[in-house]
mmCIF file of C-alpha atoms in Angstrom:
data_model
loop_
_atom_site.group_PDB
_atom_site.id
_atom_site.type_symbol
_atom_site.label_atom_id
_atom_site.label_comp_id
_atom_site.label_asym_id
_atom_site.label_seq_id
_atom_site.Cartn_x
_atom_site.Cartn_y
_atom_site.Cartn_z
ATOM 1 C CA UNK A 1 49.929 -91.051 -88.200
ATOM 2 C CA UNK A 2 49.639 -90.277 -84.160
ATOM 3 C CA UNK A 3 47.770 -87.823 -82.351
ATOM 4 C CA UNK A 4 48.769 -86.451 -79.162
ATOM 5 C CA UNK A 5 45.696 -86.935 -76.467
ATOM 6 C CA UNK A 6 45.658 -85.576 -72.790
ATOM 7 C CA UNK A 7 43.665 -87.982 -69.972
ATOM 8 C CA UNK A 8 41.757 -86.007 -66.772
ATOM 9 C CA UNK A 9 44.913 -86.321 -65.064
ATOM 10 C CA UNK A 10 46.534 -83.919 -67.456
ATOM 11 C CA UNK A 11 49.105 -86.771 -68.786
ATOM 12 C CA UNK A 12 49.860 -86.844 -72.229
ATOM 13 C CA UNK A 13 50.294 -89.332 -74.446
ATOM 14 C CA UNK A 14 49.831 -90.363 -78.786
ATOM 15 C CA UNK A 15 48.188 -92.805 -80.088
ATOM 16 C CA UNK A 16 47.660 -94.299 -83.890
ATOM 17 C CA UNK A 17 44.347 -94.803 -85.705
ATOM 18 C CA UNK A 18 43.485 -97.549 -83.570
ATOM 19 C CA UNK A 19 43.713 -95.635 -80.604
ATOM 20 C CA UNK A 20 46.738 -97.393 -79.220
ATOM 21 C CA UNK A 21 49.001 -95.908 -77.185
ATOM 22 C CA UNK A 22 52.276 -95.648 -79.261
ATOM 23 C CA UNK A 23 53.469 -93.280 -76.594
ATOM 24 C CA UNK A 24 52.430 -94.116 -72.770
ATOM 25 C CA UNK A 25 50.574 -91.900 -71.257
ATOM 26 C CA UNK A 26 52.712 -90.460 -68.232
ATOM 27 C CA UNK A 27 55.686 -90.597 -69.980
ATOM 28 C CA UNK A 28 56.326 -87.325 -70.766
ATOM 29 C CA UNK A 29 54.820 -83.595 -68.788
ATOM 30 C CA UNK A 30 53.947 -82.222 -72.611
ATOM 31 C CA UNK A 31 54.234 -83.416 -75.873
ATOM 32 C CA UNK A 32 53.750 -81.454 -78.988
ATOM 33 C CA UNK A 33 50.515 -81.712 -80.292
ATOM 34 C CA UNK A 34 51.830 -82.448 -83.795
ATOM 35 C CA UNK A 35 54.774 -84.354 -85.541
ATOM 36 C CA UNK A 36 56.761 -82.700 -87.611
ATOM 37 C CA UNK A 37 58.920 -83.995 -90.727
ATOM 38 C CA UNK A 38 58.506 -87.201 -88.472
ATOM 39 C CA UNK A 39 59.606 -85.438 -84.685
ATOM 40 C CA UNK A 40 58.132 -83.918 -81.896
ATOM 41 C CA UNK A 41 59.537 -82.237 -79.359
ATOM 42 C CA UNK A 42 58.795 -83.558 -75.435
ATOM 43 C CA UNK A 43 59.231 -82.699 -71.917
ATOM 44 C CA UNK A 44 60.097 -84.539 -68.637
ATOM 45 C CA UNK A 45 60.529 -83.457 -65.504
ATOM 46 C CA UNK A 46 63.506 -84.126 -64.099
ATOM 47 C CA UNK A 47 63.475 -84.819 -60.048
ATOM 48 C CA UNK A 48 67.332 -84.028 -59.854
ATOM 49 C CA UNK A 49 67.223 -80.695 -61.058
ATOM 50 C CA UNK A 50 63.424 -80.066 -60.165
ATOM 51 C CA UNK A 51 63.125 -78.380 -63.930
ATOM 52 C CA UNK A 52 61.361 -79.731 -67.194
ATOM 53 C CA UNK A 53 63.840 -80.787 -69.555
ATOM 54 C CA UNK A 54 63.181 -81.073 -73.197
ATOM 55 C CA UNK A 55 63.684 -83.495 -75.734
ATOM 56 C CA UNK A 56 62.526 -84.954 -78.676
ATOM 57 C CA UNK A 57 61.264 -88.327 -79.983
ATOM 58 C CA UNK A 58 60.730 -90.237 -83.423
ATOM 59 C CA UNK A 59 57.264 -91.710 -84.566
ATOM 60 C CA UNK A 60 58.179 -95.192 -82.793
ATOM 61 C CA UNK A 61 58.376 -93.046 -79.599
ATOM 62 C CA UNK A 62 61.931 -93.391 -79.502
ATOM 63 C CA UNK A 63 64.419 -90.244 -77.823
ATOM 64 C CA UNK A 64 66.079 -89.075 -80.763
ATOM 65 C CA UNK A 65 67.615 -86.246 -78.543
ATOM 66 C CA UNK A 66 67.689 -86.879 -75.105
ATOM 67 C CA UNK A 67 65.981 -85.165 -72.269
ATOM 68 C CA UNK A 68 68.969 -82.840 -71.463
ATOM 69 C CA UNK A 69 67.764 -79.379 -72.600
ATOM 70 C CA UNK A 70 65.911 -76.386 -70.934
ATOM 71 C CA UNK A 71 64.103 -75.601 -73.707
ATOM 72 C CA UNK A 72 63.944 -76.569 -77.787
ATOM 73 C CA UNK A 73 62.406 -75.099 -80.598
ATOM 74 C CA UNK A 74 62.110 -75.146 -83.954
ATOM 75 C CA UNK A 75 65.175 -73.413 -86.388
ATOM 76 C CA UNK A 76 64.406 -74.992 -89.862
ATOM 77 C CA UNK A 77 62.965 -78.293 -91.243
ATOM 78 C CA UNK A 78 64.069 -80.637 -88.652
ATOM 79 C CA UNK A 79 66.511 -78.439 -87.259
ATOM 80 C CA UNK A 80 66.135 -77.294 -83.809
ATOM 81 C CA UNK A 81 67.466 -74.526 -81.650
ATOM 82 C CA UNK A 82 68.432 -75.588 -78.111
ATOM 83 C CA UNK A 83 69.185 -74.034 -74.669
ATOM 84 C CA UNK A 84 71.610 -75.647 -72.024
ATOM 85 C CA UNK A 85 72.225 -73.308 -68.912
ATOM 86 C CA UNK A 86 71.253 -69.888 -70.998
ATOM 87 C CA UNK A 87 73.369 -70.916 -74.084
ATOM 88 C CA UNK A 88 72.118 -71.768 -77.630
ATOM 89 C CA UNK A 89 73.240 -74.627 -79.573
ATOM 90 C CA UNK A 90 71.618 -76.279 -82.899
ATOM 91 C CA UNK A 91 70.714 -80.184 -83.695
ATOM 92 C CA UNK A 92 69.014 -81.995 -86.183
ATOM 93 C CA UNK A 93 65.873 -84.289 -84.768
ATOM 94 C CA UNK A 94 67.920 -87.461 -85.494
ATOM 95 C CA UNK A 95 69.830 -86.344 -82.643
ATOM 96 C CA UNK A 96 72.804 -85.097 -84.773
ATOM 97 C CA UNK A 97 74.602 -81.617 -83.370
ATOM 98 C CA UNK A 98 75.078 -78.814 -86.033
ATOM 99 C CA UNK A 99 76.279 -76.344 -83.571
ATOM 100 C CA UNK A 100 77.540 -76.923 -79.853
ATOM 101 C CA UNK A 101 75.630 -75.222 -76.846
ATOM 102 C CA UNK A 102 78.087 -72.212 -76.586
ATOM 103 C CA UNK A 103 76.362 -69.313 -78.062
ATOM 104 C CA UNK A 104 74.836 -66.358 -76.372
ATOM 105 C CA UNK A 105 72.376 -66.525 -78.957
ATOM 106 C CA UNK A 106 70.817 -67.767 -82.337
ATOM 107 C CA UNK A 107 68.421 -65.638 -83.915
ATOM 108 C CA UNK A 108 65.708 -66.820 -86.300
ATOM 109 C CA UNK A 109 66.371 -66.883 -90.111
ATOM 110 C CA UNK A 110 65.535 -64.098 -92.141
ATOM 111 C CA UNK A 111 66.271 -64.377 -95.874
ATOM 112 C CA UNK A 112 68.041 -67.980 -95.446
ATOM 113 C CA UNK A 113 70.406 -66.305 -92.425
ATOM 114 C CA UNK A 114 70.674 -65.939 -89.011
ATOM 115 C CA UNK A 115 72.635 -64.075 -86.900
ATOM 116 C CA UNK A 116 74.655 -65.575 -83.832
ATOM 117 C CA UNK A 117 76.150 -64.687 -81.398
ATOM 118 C CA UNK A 118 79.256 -66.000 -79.472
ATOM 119 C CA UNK A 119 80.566 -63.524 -76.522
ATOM 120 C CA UNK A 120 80.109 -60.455 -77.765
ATOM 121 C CA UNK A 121 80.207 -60.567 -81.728
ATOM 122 C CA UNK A 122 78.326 -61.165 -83.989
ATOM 123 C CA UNK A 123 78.186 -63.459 -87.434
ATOM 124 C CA UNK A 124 75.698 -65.803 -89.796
ATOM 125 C CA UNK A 125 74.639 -69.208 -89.672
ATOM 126 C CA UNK A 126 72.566 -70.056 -93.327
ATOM 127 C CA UNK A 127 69.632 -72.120 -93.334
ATOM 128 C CA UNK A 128 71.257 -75.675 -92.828
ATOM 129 C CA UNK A 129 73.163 -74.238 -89.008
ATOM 130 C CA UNK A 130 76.731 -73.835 -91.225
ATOM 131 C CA UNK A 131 78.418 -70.484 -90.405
ATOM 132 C CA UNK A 132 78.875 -68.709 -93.587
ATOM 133 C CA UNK A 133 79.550 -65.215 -92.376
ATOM 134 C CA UNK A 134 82.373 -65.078 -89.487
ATOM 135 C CA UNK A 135 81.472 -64.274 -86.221
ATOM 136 C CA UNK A 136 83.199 -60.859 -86.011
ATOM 137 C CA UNK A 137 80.575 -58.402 -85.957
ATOM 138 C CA UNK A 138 80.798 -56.174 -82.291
ATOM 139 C CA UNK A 139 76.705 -55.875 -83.895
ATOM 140 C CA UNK A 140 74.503 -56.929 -86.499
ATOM 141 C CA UNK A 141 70.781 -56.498 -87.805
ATOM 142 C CA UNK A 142 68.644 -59.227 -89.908
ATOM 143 C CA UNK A 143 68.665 -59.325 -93.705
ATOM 144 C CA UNK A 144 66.394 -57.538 -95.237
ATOM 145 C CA UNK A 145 66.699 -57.261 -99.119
ATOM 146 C CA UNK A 146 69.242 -58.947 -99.097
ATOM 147 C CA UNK A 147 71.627 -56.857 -96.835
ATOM 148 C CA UNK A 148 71.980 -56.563 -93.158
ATOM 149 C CA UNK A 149 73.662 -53.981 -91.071
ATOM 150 C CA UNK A 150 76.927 -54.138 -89.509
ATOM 151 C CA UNK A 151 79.098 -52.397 -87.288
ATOM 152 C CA UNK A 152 82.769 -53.121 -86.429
ATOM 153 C CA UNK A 153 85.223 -51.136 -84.146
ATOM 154 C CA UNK A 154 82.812 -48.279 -84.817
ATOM 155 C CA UNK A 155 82.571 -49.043 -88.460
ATOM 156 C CA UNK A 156 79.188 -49.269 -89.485
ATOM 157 C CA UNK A 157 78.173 -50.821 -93.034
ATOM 158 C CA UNK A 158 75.975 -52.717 -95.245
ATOM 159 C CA UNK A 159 76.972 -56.406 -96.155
ATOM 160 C CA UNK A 160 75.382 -58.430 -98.766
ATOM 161 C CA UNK A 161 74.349 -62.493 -97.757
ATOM 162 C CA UNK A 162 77.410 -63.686 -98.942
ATOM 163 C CA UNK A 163 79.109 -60.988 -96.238
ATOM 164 C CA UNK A 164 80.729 -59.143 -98.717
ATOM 165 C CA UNK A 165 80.308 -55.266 -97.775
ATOM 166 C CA UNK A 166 78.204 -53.459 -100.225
ATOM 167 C CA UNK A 167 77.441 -49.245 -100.268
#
């Protein structure tokens, strides 16, 4: 596998068990420290726009998803939540979008759902970035054995993970 190293200069850069650089040192501002399911998430800064932008690269070093983002992190597996201009969006590491960068907000999962936001209501992505509960909710909590609060046009209820409204 590769390791990330730093140099004095505070560049960072991976390299494989023969401590070659696989990843030039310089390249990128940060790196993650670790791979994961065969992806790490990196940073450049970007001259233009005087701001980091975020990507994230394959094993080989290769951009998977482009430097474009203000900030990525990890939803699921190799799923990631991203932020363009203070709205969320979801892609997989291959560089594949699940969800374009229009919500307000994407929560984290909780019992294999997540809220999301778009404008001001509220619905459910599961696990995999699909919405499976419409985004209609004026507010919504996380799951929690297996039902979440809701509230619509004042109506306030229980619905189970399938978004069916239970008592």
């Amino acid at each position: 596998g590769l390791s990330m190293v730093r140099n004095q200069k505070y560049q960072y850069a991976y390299i494989n068990q023969s401590n070659e650089e696989i990843i030039k040192f310089g390249q990128y501002s940060w790196c993650d420290s670790r791979f994961v399911c065969g992806y790490a998430r990196v940073v450049k800064y970007c001259t233009f726009e005087q701001k980091d932008k975020w990507g994230i690269i394959d094993k080989t070093g290769k951009l998977t998803v482009a430097c474009q983002y203000d900030c990525i992190e990890l939803f699921n597996k190799d799923i990631y939540r991203v932020v363009k201009n203070s709205l969320y969006g979801l892609v997989k590491a291959n560089g594949t979008s699940i969800q374009d960068v229009k919500y307000v907000d994407i929560r984290d999962i909780s019992e294999n759902r997540a809220r999301i936001r778009l404008g001001n209501k509220w619905g459910y992505l599961n696990e995999n970035g699909s919405i499976v509960i419409s985004i209609k909710y004026d507010w919504s909590s996380g799951f929690s054995n297996g039902k979440a609060d809701v509230e619509i046009n004042g109506d306030s209820y229980y619905i189970d993970i399938n978004g069916n409204r239970v008592y």
